Coordinates of C-alpha atoms in Angstrom, one line a residue:
M1 CA 111.5 53.4 84.7
K2 CA 108.7 52.2 82.5
R3 CA 106.5 55.1 83.7
L4 CA 109.2 57.6 82.6
F5 CA 109.3 56.1 79.1
Y6 CA 105.5 56.2 78.7
L7 CA 105.5 59.8 80.0
L8 CA 108.0 60.8 77.4
S9 CA 106.0 59.1 74.7
A10 CA 102.8 60.8 75.8
L11 CA 104.5 64.2 75.7
G12 CA 105.3 63.6 72.0
I13 CA 109.1 63.4 72.4
I14 CA 109.5 66.6 70.4
V15 CA 112.7 66.9 68.4
S16 CA 114.2 70.2 69.5
A17 CA 116.0 70.8 66.2
A18 CA 113.2 69.9 63.8
S19 CA 113.8 73.0 61.7
A20 CA 117.5 72.2 61.2
Q21 CA 118.8 70.5 58.2
I22 CA 118.2 66.8 58.8
A23 CA 120.9 65.4 56.4
A24 CA 123.6 67.5 58.2
G25 CA 122.9 65.7 61.4
T26 CA 122.6 62.3 60.0
V27 CA 125.4 59.7 59.8
R28 CA 125.1 56.9 57.2
T29 CA 127.5 54.0 57.2
K30 CA 127.7 50.3 56.4
V31 CA 127.8 48.1 59.5
A32 CA 128.1 44.3 59.0
G33 CA 126.7 44.8 55.5
I34 CA 123.7 46.7 56.7
D35 CA 122.8 50.3 55.6
V36 CA 122.7 52.1 59.0
I37 CA 121.3 55.6 59.2
A38 CA 121.6 57.4 62.6
C39 CA 120.3 60.8 63.6
K40 CA 121.0 62.2 67.0
T41 CA 118.3 64.6 68.2
G42 CA 118.0 66.9 71.1
V43 CA 115.5 64.7 72.9
K44 CA 116.8 63.0 76.1
D45 CA 116.9 59.3 76.9
V46 CA 114.7 58.0 74.2
V47 CA 115.7 56.1 71.0
Y48 CA 113.5 54.8 68.1
L49 CA 114.8 52.1 65.8
R50 CA 113.2 51.1 62.5
G51 CA 114.3 48.8 59.8
S52 CA 113.3 47.0 56.6
L53 CA 114.6 44.4 54.1
P54 CA 113.0 43.3 50.8
A55 CA 111.4 40.1 52.0
G56 CA 107.7 40.8 51.6
D57 CA 104.8 39.1 49.7
A58 CA 106.2 40.1 46.3
K59 CA 108.8 37.3 46.8
D60 CA 106.3 34.7 47.8
P61 CA 106.6 31.4 45.9
A62 CA 104.2 31.1 42.9
D63 CA 102.1 28.5 44.6
N64 CA 101.6 30.3 47.9
P65 CA 100.9 34.0 48.4
V66 CA 101.3 34.1 52.2
I67 CA 104.7 32.6 53.0
A68 CA 106.4 36.0 53.6
S69 CA 103.6 37.1 55.9
L70 CA 103.9 33.9 57.9
V71 CA 107.7 34.4 58.2
G72 CA 107.1 37.9 59.5
G73 CA 104.6 36.6 61.9
M74 CA 107.0 34.1 63.3
L75 CA 109.9 36.5 64.1
D76 CA 108.5 37.5 67.5
R77 CA 107.5 34.0 68.6
G78 CA 110.8 32.9 70.1
T79 CA 114.3 32.3 69.0
T80 CA 116.8 29.4 69.3
K81 CA 118.1 31.2 72.5
H82 CA 114.9 32.6 74.2
T83 CA 111.3 31.7 74.3
K84 CA 108.6 34.3 73.3
A85 CA 107.8 34.8 77.0
Q86 CA 111.4 35.4 78.0
I87 CA 111.8 38.0 75.3
T88 CA 108.6 39.7 76.3
E89 CA 109.8 39.7 79.9
M90 CA 113.1 41.2 79.1
L91 CA 111.5 44.0 77.1
D92 CA 108.8 44.7 79.6
A93 CA 111.4 45.0 82.4
V94 CA 112.9 48.1 80.7
G95 CA 109.7 49.5 79.1
A96 CA 110.9 48.7 75.6
S97 CA 109.1 47.2 72.6
I98 CA 110.0 45.5 69.3
D99 CA 107.4 44.8 66.6
F100 CA 107.8 42.9 63.4
S101 CA 105.6 42.8 60.3
A102 CA 105.7 41.8 56.6
G103 CA 103.9 43.7 53.9
D104 CA 103.6 43.4 50.1
H105 CA 107.3 44.4 49.5
D106 CA 109.3 44.6 52.8
A107 CA 109.6 42.9 56.1
E108 CA 110.0 45.6 58.8
F109 CA 110.7 46.1 62.5
N110 CA 109.8 49.0 64.8
A111 CA 111.4 49.4 68.2
R112 CA 111.6 51.9 71.0
C113 CA 113.6 52.0 74.2
L114 CA 115.6 54.2 76.6
A115 CA 119.1 55.1 75.5
K116 CA 120.7 52.9 78.1
D117 CA 118.8 49.9 76.8
V118 CA 120.0 50.2 73.1
P119 CA 122.4 47.3 73.5
L120 CA 119.7 45.0 74.8
V121 CA 117.2 45.9 72.1
V122 CA 119.7 45.7 69.3
S123 CA 120.8 42.3 70.4
L124 CA 117.2 41.1 70.5
I125 CA 116.3 42.5 67.1
A126 CA 119.3 40.7 65.7
E127 CA 118.5 37.5 67.5
Q128 CA 114.9 37.5 66.3
L129 CA 115.8 38.2 62.7
R130 CA 118.7 35.8 62.5
E131 CA 117.6 32.9 64.7
P132 CA 113.8 32.5 64.9
A133 CA 112.8 29.3 66.6
F134 CA 110.2 28.3 64.0
T135 CA 108.5 25.8 66.3
Q136 CA 105.6 23.8 65.0
E137 CA 103.4 24.8 67.9
E138 CA 103.8 28.5 67.3
F139 CA 103.4 28.0 63.6
D140 CA 100.1 26.2 64.0
R141 CA 98.9 29.0 66.3
L142 CA 99.9 31.7 63.9
K143 CA 98.1 30.0 61.0
Q144 CA 94.9 29.8 63.1
Q145 CA 95.2 33.5 63.9
M146 CA 95.8 34.5 60.3
V147 CA 92.8 32.5 59.1
G148 CA 90.7 34.2 61.7
H149 CA 92.0 37.6 60.7
L150 CA 91.3 36.9 57.0
K151 CA 87.7 35.7 57.8
R152 CA 87.1 38.9 59.9
A153 CA 88.4 41.0 57.1
Q154 CA 85.9 39.5 54.7
E155 CA 83.2 41.1 56.9
S156 CA 84.5 44.6 56.3
T157 CA 83.0 46.5 53.4
D158 CA 86.0 48.7 53.2
F159 CA 88.4 45.8 52.9
R160 CA 86.2 44.0 50.3
A161 CA 86.0 47.1 48.1
T162 CA 89.7 47.9 48.2
D163 CA 90.7 44.3 47.9
A164 CA 88.6 43.8 44.7
F165 CA 89.9 47.1 43.4
T166 CA 93.5 45.7 43.3
R167 CA 92.4 42.9 41.0
A168 CA 90.6 45.3 38.8
V169 CA 93.5 47.8 38.3
Y170 CA 96.6 45.5 38.6
S171 CA 97.5 42.8 36.2
T172 CA 98.3 39.2 37.3
G173 CA 101.7 38.9 38.8
H174 CA 102.0 42.6 39.9
P175 CA 102.8 42.8 43.7
N176 CA 100.0 45.2 44.4
R177 CA 97.4 42.7 43.1
Q178 CA 96.0 40.9 46.0
A179 CA 94.9 37.2 45.9
P180 CA 91.2 36.8 46.8
P181 CA 90.6 36.2 50.6
D182 CA 89.4 32.6 50.1
E183 CA 92.6 31.8 48.2
K184 CA 94.7 33.4 51.0
I185 CA 92.9 31.3 53.6
A186 CA 93.5 28.1 51.6
A187 CA 97.2 29.2 51.2
V188 CA 97.6 29.7 55.0
Q189 CA 96.1 26.3 55.7
A190 CA 98.3 24.6 53.1
A191 CA 101.6 26.4 54.1
T192 CA 104.3 24.3 55.8
L193 CA 107.0 25.1 58.2
D194 CA 109.6 24.0 55.7
Q195 CA 108.3 26.6 53.3
V196 CA 108.7 29.3 55.9
K197 CA 112.2 28.1 56.9
Q198 CA 113.3 28.1 53.2
F199 CA 111.9 31.6 52.6
H200 CA 113.7 32.9 55.7
A201 CA 117.0 31.3 54.7
R202 CA 116.8 32.7 51.2
H203 CA 115.6 36.2 51.7
Y204 CA 116.7 37.4 55.1
G205 CA 120.2 38.8 55.5
P206 CA 122.2 42.1 55.6
A207 CA 122.1 42.7 51.8
H208 CA 119.6 45.5 51.1
F209 CA 118.8 45.7 54.8
T210 CA 118.3 49.2 56.2
I211 CA 118.3 50.2 59.9
I212 CA 117.3 53.7 61.0
A213 CA 118.0 55.0 64.5
A214 CA 116.9 58.4 65.9
G215 CA 117.0 60.0 69.3
D216 CA 119.4 60.3 72.2
L217 CA 122.2 58.3 70.4
D218 CA 125.8 57.6 71.0
I219 CA 126.4 56.9 67.3
P220 CA 129.8 55.1 67.6
A221 CA 128.4 52.9 70.4
L222 CA 125.3 52.1 68.3
Q223 CA 127.4 51.1 65.4
A224 CA 129.6 48.9 67.6
E225 CA 126.5 47.2 69.0
L226 CA 125.1 46.6 65.6
G227 CA 128.4 45.3 64.4
K228 CA 128.6 42.8 67.3
S229 CA 125.0 41.6 67.1
F230 CA 124.9 41.2 63.3
A231 CA 128.5 39.9 62.8
G232 CA 128.8 37.0 60.5
W233 CA 125.2 37.3 59.1
T234 CA 125.1 36.7 55.4
G235 CA 122.5 36.5 52.7
G236 CA 119.5 38.6 51.6
T237 CA 118.1 39.3 48.1
P238 CA 117.7 42.6 46.2
P239 CA 114.3 44.2 45.7
L240 CA 112.4 42.9 42.7
A241 CA 112.5 44.9 39.4
V242 CA 108.7 45.1 38.8
P243 CA 107.4 46.0 35.3
K244 CA 104.5 48.4 35.3
S245 CA 101.1 46.9 35.5
A246 CA 99.4 46.0 32.2
P247 CA 95.8 46.9 31.5
T248 CA 93.3 44.3 32.8
D249 CA 90.1 43.1 31.3
A250 CA 88.2 43.4 34.5
P251 CA 84.6 44.8 34.4
R252 CA 84.5 48.6 34.9
E253 CA 81.8 48.3 37.5
Q254 CA 81.7 45.5 40.1
T255 CA 79.5 44.7 43.1
V256 CA 80.7 42.7 46.0
F257 CA 77.4 41.8 47.7
M258 CA 77.4 41.5 51.5
A259 CA 74.2 40.8 53.3
D260 CA 72.9 42.8 56.3
K261 CA 75.4 45.7 56.1
T262 CA 74.4 49.2 57.1
S263 CA 76.7 50.8 54.6
V264 CA 78.2 50.4 51.2
S265 CA 81.9 51.0 50.6
V266 CA 82.9 52.4 47.3
T267 CA 86.3 52.5 45.6
Y268 CA 86.5 54.4 42.3
G269 CA 89.8 54.8 40.5
Q270 CA 92.5 53.5 38.2
A271 CA 96.2 52.6 38.0
T272 CA 98.4 55.6 37.4
G273 CA 101.6 54.0 36.2
L274 CA 103.4 56.5 38.5
H275 CA 106.1 55.6 41.0
Y276 CA 106.7 58.0 44.0
G277 CA 109.0 60.7 42.7
D278 CA 108.3 60.3 39.0
P279 CA 107.8 63.4 37.0
D280 CA 104.3 64.7 37.6
Y281 CA 104.0 62.7 40.8
F282 CA 103.9 65.6 43.2
A283 CA 101.8 67.7 40.9
L284 CA 99.2 64.9 40.8
R285 CA 99.5 64.3 44.5
T286 CA 98.8 67.9 45.3
A287 CA 95.8 68.1 42.9
T288 CA 94.5 64.9 44.5
A289 CA 94.8 66.4 48.0
I290 CA 92.8 69.5 46.8
L291 CA 90.0 67.2 45.6
G292 CA 89.8 64.9 48.5
S293 CA 92.2 65.3 51.5
G294 CA 90.3 65.6 54.8
F295 CA 87.6 68.1 55.6
T296 CA 89.2 70.8 53.5
G297 CA 88.9 68.7 50.3
R298 CA 86.2 69.4 47.7
L299 CA 84.7 65.9 48.1
M300 CA 84.1 66.3 51.9
G301 CA 82.9 69.9 51.4
N302 CA 80.3 69.0 48.8
V303 CA 79.3 65.4 48.9
R304 CA 79.3 65.2 52.7
D305 CA 78.9 68.7 54.1
K306 CA 76.6 70.3 51.5
E307 CA 74.6 67.3 50.3
G308 CA 74.8 65.1 53.3
L309 CA 75.2 61.9 51.2
T310 CA 78.2 60.2 52.8
Y311 CA 79.7 59.3 56.2
G312 CA 83.2 59.9 54.8
I313 CA 84.9 60.4 51.4
G314 CA 88.4 61.2 50.1
S315 CA 90.9 60.7 47.3
S316 CA 94.5 59.6 47.4
L317 CA 97.5 58.1 45.5
K318 CA 98.5 54.8 47.0
N319 CA 100.8 51.8 46.6
D320 CA 103.6 53.7 44.8
T321 CA 106.5 53.4 47.2
F322 CA 108.0 50.3 45.6
T323 CA 106.2 50.1 42.3
D324 CA 103.8 52.0 40.1
G325 CA 100.6 52.8 42.0
D326 CA 97.0 53.7 41.8
W327 CA 94.6 56.7 42.3
S328 CA 91.3 56.3 43.9
I329 CA 88.3 57.9 45.6
T330 CA 87.0 55.9 48.6
A331 CA 83.7 56.6 50.2
T332 CA 81.0 55.1 52.4
F333 CA 77.3 55.5 51.7
A334 CA 74.0 54.4 53.3
P335 CA 72.4 51.9 50.8
S336 CA 69.5 54.2 50.3
L337 CA 71.8 57.1 49.3
L338 CA 74.2 55.0 47.2
D339 CA 73.1 56.1 43.7
K340 CA 72.9 59.8 44.7
G341 CA 76.2 59.6 46.5
I342 CA 78.0 58.1 43.5
A343 CA 76.4 60.6 41.1
S344 CA 77.5 63.5 43.3
T345 CA 81.0 62.0 43.6
K346 CA 81.3 61.7 39.8
R347 CA 80.1 65.4 39.4
Q348 CA 82.9 66.6 41.6
L349 CA 85.4 64.3 39.8
D350 CA 84.3 65.6 36.4
L351 CA 84.5 69.2 37.5
W352 CA 88.0 68.7 38.9
Y353 CA 89.1 66.8 35.9
K354 CA 87.8 69.2 33.3
E355 CA 88.5 72.6 35.0
G356 CA 91.4 71.7 37.3
V357 CA 92.1 73.5 40.6
T358 CA 92.4 77.2 41.3
A359 CA 95.5 79.3 42.2
D360 CA 94.1 79.9 45.6
E361 CA 93.4 76.2 46.2
L362 CA 96.9 75.4 45.2
A363 CA 98.5 78.0 47.4
R364 CA 96.5 76.8 50.4
R365 CA 97.2 73.1 49.8
K366 CA 101.0 73.7 49.4
D367 CA 101.0 75.3 52.8
N368 CA 99.0 72.4 54.2
L369 CA 101.3 69.7 52.7
I370 CA 104.5 71.5 53.8
G371 CA 103.1 72.1 57.3
S372 CA 101.9 68.5 57.7
F373 CA 105.2 67.2 56.6
K374 CA 107.1 69.3 59.1
V375 CA 104.8 68.2 61.8
S376 CA 105.5 64.5 60.9
L377 CA 109.2 65.2 61.5
A378 CA 108.7 66.8 64.9
T379 CA 108.9 63.6 67.0
T380 CA 111.7 61.2 67.2
N381 CA 109.5 58.3 66.0
G382 CA 108.2 60.5 63.1
L383 CA 111.7 61.3 62.1
A384 CA 112.8 57.7 62.1
Q385 CA 109.7 56.7 60.1
N386 CA 110.3 59.4 57.5
L387 CA 113.9 58.5 57.1
L388 CA 113.0 54.9 56.5
I389 CA 110.3 55.8 54.0
A390 CA 112.7 58.1 52.1
V391 CA 115.1 55.2 51.7
Q392 CA 112.3 52.8 50.6
R393 CA 111.3 55.3 48.0
G394 CA 114.8 55.4 46.6
K395 CA 115.7 58.8 48.1
D396 CA 118.7 59.9 50.0
V397 CA 118.2 61.3 53.6
G398 CA 118.6 64.7 52.1
W399 CA 115.2 64.3 50.5
L400 CA 113.6 65.3 53.9
D401 CA 115.2 68.7 53.5
Q402 CA 114.3 69.1 49.9
Y403 CA 110.6 68.0 50.0
S404 CA 109.2 71.5 51.0
D405 CA 111.0 73.2 48.1
V406 CA 109.7 70.6 45.7
I407 CA 106.1 71.2 46.8
R408 CA 106.6 75.0 46.9
G409 CA 107.9 75.0 43.4
L410 CA 104.8 73.4 41.8
T411 CA 103.0 75.6 39.3
L412 CA 99.3 75.7 38.5
E413 CA 100.0 74.5 35.0
Q414 CA 101.9 71.5 36.2
V415 CA 99.2 70.5 38.7
N416 CA 96.3 70.8 36.3
G417 CA 98.3 69.2 33.5
A418 CA 99.1 66.2 35.6
I419 CA 95.4 65.5 36.2
K420 CA 94.6 65.1 32.5
K421 CA 97.9 63.4 31.6
H422 CA 97.6 60.6 34.1
L423 CA 93.9 60.1 34.8
N424 CA 90.8 59.4 32.8
P425 CA 87.3 59.1 34.5
D426 CA 86.0 57.1 31.5
Q427 CA 88.6 54.4 32.2
M428 CA 88.1 54.2 36.0
Y429 CA 86.8 51.2 37.9
L430 CA 83.9 51.4 40.3
I431 CA 83.8 48.8 43.1
K432 CA 80.8 48.7 45.5
A433 CA 80.9 46.4 48.5
G434 CA 78.0 45.9 51.0
T435 CA 74.3 45.5 50.9
V436 CA 73.9 47.1 47.5
P437 CA 70.2 47.7 46.6
G438 CA 69.1 45.3 43.8
A439 CA 72.2 43.1 44.0
V440 CA 72.3 39.5 45.2
A441 CA 74.9 37.3 46.6
K442 CA 76.9 35.2 44.0

C-alpha cells in the first residue's frame, strides 16, 4: 500500500479538472468551530490536508522570542494517549505523514494519506494539536536540537545577510523583525516547559483555525470525522493587528564579517509598506519579477550571464502575507568580485527604477506568472497549499479563479508607476555577509 502511495506522489497526482473553476467545486463550512474548506478533485485515492492557526512567533511573550516555535516543535513528540514512536508506527503502516511547524505568524500542519485513511489521520492531527504530552525529556531534546540548528544557521552567509536585513528594515516590535541568533539561542536555553504549556493553552483552539482538504474526498464523511475528533475543543486567539513598520535608524550599509567563507551574500532592499493584495501590490510584484525572477530576469541576464560576476541573483517581494512586507535583491558573489558585482547590480536597479519595464517585457512576464500559477494548482498538494495561502492572505477561495484576470489586467503605466511610488534606491539597505575584503570580525 505504501508503494502505491509513493508511486502516486511521484507521478505528480495531477488534478484532472485544474482548468475548472475552483470555487465552484469547493465546500466551505464551520465544523466544531473550525473553518473547513474541502475540494474534491478527480484524482483517485489520495488526500492532502493542510491547516493553520494564528499561534506563531508574533505572539511570543515579550521576554522570550522562541516559545511559539518550541510549542510547534513539541506537537509531534507524543500525546497524552500515544508516544511519538507509536504515532510514527501508525502513520508508517498506511504510508501517511503529518508534519507540524510554527513560523512568524502561524502554526501549521501538512498531512497526506490515502482516502481510506482519512479518519485515522484526522484523529491523529486532532490528538497532537489538542493533547501534546509536553514531556520534559522531549522538551530538553528539542531545545538541544534548536540550539544546534541556530548555531549551524550562523555559519550560513545567506542566513546572516537576510537575518540582519530584517533588523535594518523593520522597527522593534514588528513580527518580521528577527531577534539576533545569539539572543534566540539564549532564549531557547532559558525557556521552560511551563511557558510552552501556557502558550499552548492560551493560543491553540478552533477560533481562527483553518483546515484545507483536497483530493479524493467524501466531504460529508470528512466533516463528520473532523466534528468527532475536534468536538469540545475551545479557545484560540485572533490574528494580531500589526501596525506598519516605522522607519529605523539602522546604518544604510552593514557588514557581517564571517571568516574563511568562499562567498559573500548580499541583501539589498527596503520595507515597502505593502501587504499582499494592497493597491499596486501586483503591479510592483510583476515589475520585480521582470527585474529579477529566475534566468529570464534582467539581473541574471546581465550580472550573471553577460558579466559573470555572480553565482546567483534575484529580486522579490517577501514577508507580506500577514503584514506589510519588504522588497529586496539577494545575490552571492566571490569576495574578489564583490565590489564589481554590487556596482553592476546597482546599475541594473537604477536603470529599472528610472526607465521602468517595456511593454514586451510586461506581456511576457504576465504569461509567465499566469502559467506558473496554473502549474502550481495542477497537483492536489499544490491546490491545498494555494487554498490555505489564499485564506491566510485574507482572500476567499474564489481568489484562485480571479488571480489570472488580475495579472492580465495590469497596465504598463500601473507597473512602472508602482516602482517609483513604493521604492527608492537611495533609501535602501545594503547588507553584506561573509569574508568581505577589508572587513574584520567585531
